[in-house]
Short mmCIF file of N, CA, C and O in Angstrom, two decimals:
data_model
loop_
_atom_site.label_atom_id
_atom_site.label_comp_id
_atom_site.label_asym_id
_atom_site.label_seq_id
_atom_site.Cartn_x
_atom_site.Cartn_y
_atom_site.Cartn_z
N LYS A 1 78.22 101.87 119.04
CA LYS A 1 77.73 101.19 120.22
C LYS A 1 76.24 101.46 120.43
O LYS A 1 75.51 100.59 120.87
N ILE A 2 75.80 102.67 120.12
CA ILE A 2 74.39 103.02 120.26
C ILE A 2 73.54 102.12 119.38
O ILE A 2 72.48 101.66 119.78
N CYS A 3 74.02 101.87 118.16
CA CYS A 3 73.26 101.05 117.22
C CYS A 3 73.08 99.63 117.72
O CYS A 3 72.10 98.97 117.39
N ASP A 4 74.01 99.15 118.50
CA ASP A 4 73.93 97.78 119.02
C ASP A 4 73.06 97.68 120.27
O ASP A 4 72.36 96.69 120.45
N SER A 5 73.11 98.70 121.12
CA SER A 5 72.48 98.55 122.43
C SER A 5 71.18 99.32 122.63
O SER A 5 70.41 98.99 123.52
N ALA A 6 70.92 100.32 121.82
CA ALA A 6 69.71 101.13 122.01
C ALA A 6 68.46 100.36 121.60
O ALA A 6 68.49 99.53 120.69
N SER A 7 67.37 100.65 122.27
CA SER A 7 66.10 100.01 121.94
C SER A 7 65.59 100.56 120.60
O SER A 7 66.02 101.62 120.14
N ASP A 8 64.67 99.84 119.99
CA ASP A 8 64.08 100.29 118.73
C ASP A 8 63.39 101.64 118.89
O ASP A 8 63.45 102.48 118.00
N THR A 9 62.77 101.85 120.03
CA THR A 9 62.08 103.12 120.30
C THR A 9 63.07 104.28 120.33
O THR A 9 62.82 105.33 119.73
N VAL A 10 64.18 104.09 121.00
CA VAL A 10 65.21 105.13 121.09
C VAL A 10 65.80 105.40 119.71
O VAL A 10 65.94 106.56 119.29
N LEU A 11 66.12 104.35 118.98
CA LEU A 11 66.70 104.53 117.65
C LEU A 11 65.73 105.21 116.69
O LEU A 11 66.14 105.99 115.84
N LYS A 12 64.47 104.90 116.82
CA LYS A 12 63.47 105.54 115.97
C LYS A 12 63.45 107.05 116.23
O LYS A 12 63.25 107.85 115.32
N THR A 13 63.68 107.43 117.48
CA THR A 13 63.67 108.84 117.86
C THR A 13 64.94 109.57 117.43
O THR A 13 64.88 110.68 116.93
N ILE A 14 66.09 108.93 117.62
CA ILE A 14 67.36 109.63 117.36
C ILE A 14 68.07 109.17 116.09
O ILE A 14 69.12 109.70 115.75
N GLY A 15 67.51 108.20 115.39
CA GLY A 15 68.18 107.61 114.23
C GLY A 15 68.54 108.62 113.15
O GLY A 15 69.66 108.62 112.64
N ALA A 16 67.60 109.50 112.82
CA ALA A 16 67.86 110.49 111.76
C ALA A 16 68.98 111.44 112.16
O ALA A 16 69.86 111.77 111.36
N MET A 17 68.98 111.85 113.43
CA MET A 17 70.02 112.75 113.91
C MET A 17 71.37 112.04 113.93
O MET A 17 72.40 112.61 113.54
N LEU A 18 71.38 110.80 114.35
CA LEU A 18 72.61 110.01 114.37
C LEU A 18 73.17 109.83 112.96
O LEU A 18 74.37 110.00 112.72
N LYS A 19 72.28 109.53 112.02
CA LYS A 19 72.70 109.37 110.62
C LYS A 19 73.31 110.67 110.09
O LYS A 19 74.35 110.65 109.44
N GLN A 20 72.68 111.81 110.39
CA GLN A 20 73.21 113.09 109.92
C GLN A 20 74.59 113.38 110.50
O GLN A 20 75.47 113.89 109.81
N GLY A 21 74.78 113.05 111.77
CA GLY A 21 76.09 113.25 112.39
C GLY A 21 77.17 112.38 111.75
O GLY A 21 78.28 112.83 111.49
N LEU A 22 76.82 111.13 111.48
CA LEU A 22 77.78 110.23 110.83
C LEU A 22 78.06 110.69 109.40
O LEU A 22 79.21 110.67 108.95
N LEU A 23 77.03 111.12 108.71
CA LEU A 23 77.20 111.62 107.34
C LEU A 23 78.08 112.86 107.32
O LEU A 23 78.94 113.00 106.44
N LYS A 24 77.90 113.73 108.28
CA LYS A 24 78.72 114.94 108.37
C LYS A 24 80.19 114.57 108.56
O LYS A 24 81.08 115.19 107.98
N SER A 25 80.44 113.53 109.36
CA SER A 25 81.82 113.06 109.56
C SER A 25 82.43 112.56 108.26
O SER A 25 83.60 112.81 107.97
N VAL A 26 81.63 111.83 107.47
CA VAL A 26 82.12 111.32 106.19
C VAL A 26 82.40 112.47 105.24
O VAL A 26 83.44 112.52 104.58
N GLN A 27 81.50 113.43 105.17
CA GLN A 27 81.62 114.54 104.23
C GLN A 27 82.78 115.47 104.58
O GLN A 27 83.45 115.98 103.70
N SER A 28 83.00 115.70 105.86
CA SER A 28 84.06 116.63 106.25
C SER A 28 85.44 116.01 106.05
O SER A 28 86.39 116.71 105.74
N ALA A 29 85.54 114.72 106.22
CA ALA A 29 86.78 113.97 106.00
C ALA A 29 87.97 114.64 106.67
O ALA A 29 89.07 114.63 106.16
N VAL A 30 87.74 115.27 107.81
CA VAL A 30 88.84 115.93 108.52
C VAL A 30 89.50 115.00 109.52
O VAL A 30 90.55 115.31 110.05
N SER A 31 88.88 113.88 109.77
CA SER A 31 89.41 112.98 110.77
C SER A 31 90.65 112.25 110.26
O SER A 31 90.60 111.50 109.30
N ALA A 32 91.75 112.51 110.93
CA ALA A 32 92.98 111.80 110.59
C ALA A 32 93.05 110.49 111.36
O ALA A 32 93.94 109.68 111.13
N ASP A 33 92.13 110.30 112.26
CA ASP A 33 92.08 109.09 113.08
C ASP A 33 91.41 107.98 112.27
O ASP A 33 90.20 107.97 112.09
N LEU A 34 92.21 107.05 111.78
CA LEU A 34 91.69 105.98 110.94
C LEU A 34 90.69 105.10 111.69
O LEU A 34 89.69 104.66 111.12
N LYS A 35 90.93 104.87 112.96
CA LYS A 35 90.03 104.04 113.75
C LYS A 35 88.65 104.69 113.85
O LYS A 35 87.62 104.03 113.70
N LEU A 36 88.63 106.00 114.07
CA LEU A 36 87.36 106.73 114.16
C LEU A 36 86.64 106.73 112.82
O LEU A 36 85.43 106.49 112.76
N SER A 37 87.35 106.94 111.74
CA SER A 37 86.73 106.92 110.42
C SER A 37 86.14 105.55 110.11
O SER A 37 85.04 105.44 109.56
N GLY A 38 86.85 104.50 110.47
CA GLY A 38 86.34 103.15 110.27
C GLY A 38 85.07 102.91 111.06
O GLY A 38 84.12 102.30 110.57
N ARG A 39 85.02 103.44 112.27
CA ARG A 39 83.82 103.28 113.09
C ARG A 39 82.63 104.04 112.51
O ARG A 39 81.48 103.61 112.66
N VAL A 40 82.90 105.16 111.86
CA VAL A 40 81.82 105.92 111.21
C VAL A 40 81.19 105.08 110.11
O VAL A 40 79.96 104.97 110.02
N TYR A 41 82.01 104.46 109.27
CA TYR A 41 81.48 103.61 108.19
C TYR A 41 80.68 102.42 108.75
O TYR A 41 79.61 102.10 108.26
N LEU A 42 81.24 101.79 109.78
CA LEU A 42 80.54 100.66 110.39
C LEU A 42 79.26 101.13 111.09
O LEU A 42 78.24 100.44 111.06
N GLY A 43 79.32 102.30 111.70
CA GLY A 43 78.14 102.85 112.37
C GLY A 43 77.00 103.11 111.40
O GLY A 43 75.83 102.82 111.69
N LEU A 44 77.32 103.64 110.23
CA LEU A 44 76.29 103.84 109.21
C LEU A 44 75.67 102.51 108.79
O LEU A 44 74.46 102.39 108.64
N GLY A 45 76.51 101.52 108.61
CA GLY A 45 76.02 100.20 108.23
C GLY A 45 75.12 99.59 109.30
O GLY A 45 74.04 99.08 109.00
N LYS A 46 75.55 99.67 110.54
CA LYS A 46 74.75 99.11 111.63
C LYS A 46 73.44 99.87 111.80
O LYS A 46 72.40 99.27 112.05
N LEU A 47 73.49 101.18 111.66
CA LEU A 47 72.27 101.98 111.77
C LEU A 47 71.29 101.60 110.66
O LEU A 47 70.08 101.54 110.88
N SER A 48 71.80 101.31 109.48
CA SER A 48 70.92 100.93 108.37
C SER A 48 70.21 99.60 108.63
O SER A 48 69.10 99.39 108.14
N THR A 49 70.82 98.73 109.41
CA THR A 49 70.16 97.46 109.73
C THR A 49 69.06 97.64 110.76
O THR A 49 68.08 96.90 110.76
N ARG A 50 69.21 98.63 111.61
CA ARG A 50 68.20 98.89 112.65
C ARG A 50 67.13 99.88 112.19
O ARG A 50 66.02 99.84 112.67
N CYS A 51 67.49 100.80 111.30
CA CYS A 51 66.55 101.83 110.81
C CYS A 51 66.61 101.88 109.28
O CYS A 51 67.03 102.89 108.70
N PRO A 52 66.21 100.82 108.60
CA PRO A 52 66.37 100.78 107.14
C PRO A 52 65.58 101.87 106.41
O PRO A 52 66.01 102.31 105.34
N ALA A 53 64.50 102.34 106.97
CA ALA A 53 63.70 103.38 106.31
C ALA A 53 64.48 104.68 106.15
O ALA A 53 64.22 105.45 105.22
N LEU A 54 65.46 104.91 107.00
CA LEU A 54 66.29 106.12 106.89
C LEU A 54 67.23 106.05 105.68
O LEU A 54 67.75 107.07 105.23
N PHE A 55 67.47 104.86 105.18
CA PHE A 55 68.45 104.67 104.13
C PHE A 55 67.85 104.30 102.78
O PHE A 55 68.45 104.57 101.75
N SER A 56 66.70 103.69 102.77
CA SER A 56 66.16 103.07 101.55
C SER A 56 65.99 104.03 100.39
O SER A 56 66.05 103.62 99.24
N SER A 57 65.78 105.31 100.65
CA SER A 57 65.63 106.26 99.54
C SER A 57 66.78 107.25 99.46
O SER A 57 66.73 108.20 98.68
N ASP A 58 67.84 107.03 100.23
CA ASP A 58 68.97 107.95 100.26
C ASP A 58 70.07 107.48 99.31
O ASP A 58 71.09 106.92 99.72
N VAL A 59 69.84 107.72 98.04
CA VAL A 59 70.80 107.30 97.01
C VAL A 59 72.07 108.15 97.10
O VAL A 59 73.16 107.68 96.79
N TYR A 60 71.94 109.39 97.56
CA TYR A 60 73.11 110.26 97.71
C TYR A 60 74.15 109.63 98.64
O TYR A 60 75.34 109.62 98.33
N LEU A 61 73.70 109.11 99.77
CA LEU A 61 74.63 108.51 100.72
C LEU A 61 75.36 107.33 100.10
O LEU A 61 76.57 107.21 100.22
N LEU A 62 74.62 106.49 99.40
CA LEU A 62 75.24 105.34 98.74
C LEU A 62 76.26 105.80 97.71
O LEU A 62 77.37 105.26 97.63
N SER A 63 75.91 106.81 96.95
CA SER A 63 76.83 107.36 95.94
C SER A 63 78.10 107.89 96.61
O SER A 63 79.22 107.65 96.13
N LEU A 64 77.93 108.60 97.70
CA LEU A 64 79.08 109.15 98.43
C LEU A 64 79.99 108.04 98.93
O LEU A 64 81.21 108.10 98.76
N LEU A 65 79.41 107.01 99.52
CA LEU A 65 80.22 105.92 100.07
C LEU A 65 80.91 105.11 98.99
O LEU A 65 82.06 104.70 99.15
N LEU A 66 80.22 104.88 97.87
CA LEU A 66 80.87 104.17 96.77
C LEU A 66 82.03 104.98 96.20
O LEU A 66 83.08 104.42 95.87
N SER A 67 81.88 106.29 96.13
CA SER A 67 82.98 107.12 95.64
C SER A 67 84.15 107.12 96.61
O SER A 67 85.30 107.26 96.21
N MET A 68 83.85 106.93 97.91
CA MET A 68 84.91 106.89 98.91
C MET A 68 85.80 105.65 98.74
O MET A 68 86.94 105.65 99.17
N LEU A 69 85.28 104.61 98.10
CA LEU A 69 86.09 103.41 97.85
C LEU A 69 87.32 103.75 97.02
O LEU A 69 88.35 103.10 97.12
N GLU A 70 87.20 104.76 96.17
CA GLU A 70 88.31 105.15 95.31
C GLU A 70 89.25 106.14 95.98
O GLU A 70 90.34 106.38 95.49
N GLN A 71 88.82 106.74 97.09
CA GLN A 71 89.59 107.82 97.72
C GLN A 71 90.18 107.44 99.07
O GLN A 71 91.17 108.03 99.50
N GLU A 72 89.58 106.49 99.73
CA GLU A 72 89.92 106.20 101.12
C GLU A 72 91.24 105.43 101.23
O GLU A 72 91.65 104.74 100.31
N ASP A 73 91.87 105.57 102.38
CA ASP A 73 93.10 104.82 102.68
C ASP A 73 92.81 103.33 102.69
O ASP A 73 91.70 102.90 103.04
N ARG A 74 93.80 102.56 102.36
CA ARG A 74 93.64 101.10 102.30
C ARG A 74 93.15 100.53 103.63
O ARG A 74 92.40 99.56 103.65
N GLU A 75 93.62 101.12 104.73
CA GLU A 75 93.24 100.61 106.04
C GLU A 75 91.74 100.72 106.29
O GLU A 75 91.16 99.97 107.06
N LEU A 76 91.10 101.68 105.64
CA LEU A 76 89.67 101.92 105.86
C LEU A 76 88.76 101.21 104.87
O LEU A 76 87.56 101.13 105.09
N ILE A 77 89.31 100.69 103.81
CA ILE A 77 88.49 100.05 102.77
C ILE A 77 87.69 98.88 103.35
O ILE A 77 86.52 98.70 103.01
N VAL A 78 88.28 98.10 104.23
CA VAL A 78 87.58 96.95 104.81
C VAL A 78 86.37 97.43 105.61
O VAL A 78 85.27 96.89 105.46
N ASP A 79 86.54 98.45 106.44
CA ASP A 79 85.41 98.98 107.22
C ASP A 79 84.35 99.59 106.31
O ASP A 79 83.15 99.43 106.54
N LEU A 80 84.79 100.29 105.29
CA LEU A 80 83.85 100.90 104.35
C LEU A 80 83.05 99.83 103.62
O LEU A 80 81.83 99.92 103.50
N LYS A 81 83.74 98.80 103.15
CA LYS A 81 83.04 97.71 102.45
C LYS A 81 82.07 97.00 103.39
O LYS A 81 80.95 96.69 103.01
N GLU A 82 82.47 96.77 104.62
CA GLU A 82 81.58 96.12 105.57
C GLU A 82 80.35 96.99 105.84
O GLU A 82 79.23 96.48 105.89
N GLY A 83 80.55 98.29 105.99
CA GLY A 83 79.42 99.19 106.18
C GLY A 83 78.47 99.16 104.99
O GLY A 83 77.25 99.12 105.15
N LEU A 84 79.02 99.14 103.78
CA LEU A 84 78.19 99.06 102.58
C LEU A 84 77.44 97.74 102.50
O LEU A 84 76.26 97.71 102.13
N PHE A 85 78.10 96.65 102.85
CA PHE A 85 77.42 95.35 102.82
C PHE A 85 76.27 95.31 103.84
O PHE A 85 75.23 94.73 103.57
N LEU A 86 76.46 95.94 104.99
CA LEU A 86 75.39 96.00 105.98
C LEU A 86 74.18 96.79 105.45
O LEU A 86 73.04 96.54 105.84
N MET A 87 74.42 97.72 104.55
CA MET A 87 73.35 98.56 104.01
C MET A 87 72.53 97.89 102.91
O MET A 87 71.49 98.40 102.52
N THR A 88 72.97 96.76 102.43
CA THR A 88 72.29 96.15 101.28
C THR A 88 70.82 95.87 101.54
O THR A 88 69.98 96.10 100.67
N GLU A 89 70.48 95.40 102.72
CA GLU A 89 69.07 95.10 103.02
C GLU A 89 68.22 96.37 102.99
O GLU A 89 67.09 96.35 102.52
N ALA A 90 68.76 97.46 103.49
CA ALA A 90 68.01 98.72 103.49
C ALA A 90 67.73 99.18 102.06
O ALA A 90 66.64 99.67 101.76
N TYR A 91 68.71 99.01 101.19
CA TYR A 91 68.53 99.48 99.81
C TYR A 91 67.71 98.52 98.96
O TYR A 91 67.27 98.88 97.88
N LYS A 92 67.48 97.33 99.45
CA LYS A 92 66.58 96.42 98.72
C LYS A 92 65.14 96.89 98.82
O LYS A 92 64.30 96.50 98.02
N ALA A 93 64.85 97.73 99.80
CA ALA A 93 63.48 98.21 100.02
C ALA A 93 63.32 99.64 99.51
O ALA A 93 62.68 100.46 100.14
N VAL A 94 63.91 99.95 98.36
CA VAL A 94 63.81 101.30 97.79
C VAL A 94 62.34 101.65 97.63
O VAL A 94 61.54 100.86 97.15
N LEU A 95 61.99 102.87 98.04
CA LEU A 95 60.59 103.25 98.16
C LEU A 95 59.91 103.70 96.87
O LEU A 95 58.75 103.39 96.65
N GLY A 96 60.58 104.41 96.02
CA GLY A 96 59.91 104.97 94.85
C GLY A 96 60.58 104.59 93.54
O GLY A 96 61.73 104.14 93.51
N MET A 97 59.84 104.76 92.46
CA MET A 97 60.37 104.44 91.13
C MET A 97 61.57 105.31 90.79
O MET A 97 62.54 104.83 90.21
N GLU A 98 61.50 106.59 91.14
CA GLU A 98 62.61 107.50 90.84
C GLU A 98 63.88 107.07 91.57
O GLU A 98 64.95 107.02 90.98
N GLU A 99 63.74 106.75 92.85
CA GLU A 99 64.90 106.30 93.63
C GLU A 99 65.43 104.97 93.09
O GLU A 99 66.63 104.74 93.04
N GLU A 100 64.51 104.09 92.70
CA GLU A 100 64.92 102.80 92.15
C GLU A 100 65.73 102.98 90.88
O GLU A 100 66.77 102.34 90.68
N GLN A 101 65.29 103.88 90.02
CA GLN A 101 66.02 104.14 88.78
C GLN A 101 67.38 104.77 89.06
O GLN A 101 68.39 104.39 88.47
N MET A 102 67.42 105.72 90.00
CA MET A 102 68.70 106.35 90.37
C MET A 102 69.66 105.32 90.96
O MET A 102 70.86 105.32 90.66
N LEU A 103 69.13 104.44 91.80
CA LEU A 103 69.95 103.40 92.41
C LEU A 103 70.50 102.46 91.35
O LEU A 103 71.68 102.11 91.36
N GLU A 104 69.66 102.08 90.42
CA GLU A 104 70.09 101.19 89.34
C GLU A 104 71.19 101.84 88.50
O GLU A 104 72.20 101.20 88.19
N GLU A 105 71.01 103.10 88.14
CA GLU A 105 72.03 103.81 87.35
C GLU A 105 73.34 103.93 88.12
O GLU A 105 74.42 103.76 87.55
N LEU A 106 73.25 104.21 89.41
CA LEU A 106 74.45 104.33 90.23
C LEU A 106 75.20 103.00 90.30
O LEU A 106 76.42 102.95 90.09
N LEU A 107 74.48 101.93 90.54
CA LEU A 107 75.13 100.62 90.63
C LEU A 107 75.74 100.19 89.30
O LEU A 107 76.84 99.66 89.26
N LEU A 108 75.04 100.46 88.20
CA LEU A 108 75.59 100.13 86.87
C LEU A 108 76.87 100.91 86.59
O LEU A 108 77.81 100.39 86.00
N LYS A 109 76.90 102.16 87.04
CA LYS A 109 78.10 102.98 86.87
C LYS A 109 79.31 102.32 87.53
O LYS A 109 80.38 102.25 86.95
N TYR A 110 79.11 101.80 88.74
CA TYR A 110 80.23 101.19 89.46
C TYR A 110 80.51 99.77 88.99
O TYR A 110 81.64 99.31 89.06
N ILE A 111 79.50 99.07 88.52
CA ILE A 111 79.73 97.72 87.99
C ILE A 111 80.60 97.79 86.75
O ILE A 111 81.45 96.93 86.52
N ASN A 112 80.42 98.83 85.94
CA ASN A 112 81.18 98.98 84.70
C ASN A 112 82.56 99.59 84.89
O ASN A 112 83.31 99.71 83.94
N LYS A 113 82.92 99.97 86.11
CA LYS A 113 84.24 100.55 86.36
C LYS A 113 85.29 99.45 86.42
O LYS A 113 85.03 98.32 86.80
N ALA A 114 86.48 99.81 86.06
CA ALA A 114 87.59 98.86 86.07
C ALA A 114 88.06 98.55 87.49
O ALA A 114 88.64 97.51 87.72
N ASP A 115 87.82 99.46 88.42
CA ASP A 115 88.23 99.27 89.81
C ASP A 115 87.49 98.08 90.40
O ASP A 115 86.28 98.11 90.57
N SER A 116 88.20 97.05 90.72
CA SER A 116 87.56 95.81 91.18
C SER A 116 86.86 95.98 92.54
O SER A 116 85.87 95.31 92.78
N THR A 117 87.35 96.84 93.40
CA THR A 117 86.72 97.03 94.70
C THR A 117 85.33 97.63 94.54
O THR A 117 84.36 97.11 95.09
N ALA A 118 85.22 98.72 93.80
CA ALA A 118 83.92 99.35 93.60
C ALA A 118 82.98 98.44 92.83
O ALA A 118 81.80 98.35 93.13
N CYS A 119 83.50 97.75 91.86
CA CYS A 119 82.69 96.82 91.08
C CYS A 119 82.15 95.69 91.94
O CYS A 119 80.97 95.36 91.91
N CYS A 120 83.00 95.13 92.77
CA CYS A 120 82.62 94.03 93.66
C CYS A 120 81.53 94.47 94.64
O CYS A 120 80.55 93.77 94.84
N VAL A 121 81.69 95.64 95.21
CA VAL A 121 80.71 96.13 96.18
C VAL A 121 79.40 96.43 95.48
O VAL A 121 78.33 96.14 95.99
N ALA A 122 79.44 97.01 94.28
CA ALA A 122 78.22 97.35 93.54
C ALA A 122 77.44 96.09 93.19
O ALA A 122 76.21 96.09 93.18
N LEU A 123 78.15 95.01 92.88
CA LEU A 123 77.46 93.75 92.58
C LEU A 123 76.78 93.22 93.80
O LEU A 123 75.72 92.71 93.80
#
């Protein structure tokens, strides 16, 4: 909800902290609440549309979320995919050559996988 209603000034101030909190939720994976987990994925995606600079060089986050496609419950795959699709614009603005190469290698890894979900999202 913050990502939808907060002003650009507020998001610029708290965006990094918000991203870290959402990332911590993904990494801990202790939430048995599927609705909350789905909101975390969507929240990351929405935050990336409002604060793309926070995401454009964070290849680790993208790698983590793509790997979650293989681990997450079926009920959450739709939210996870939607969050990843929202992030595409942020990752189109990759800042450095090293990040660009890492991003390319990561996407090729998932494109070549037999899992159609990960492959589809990577494309």
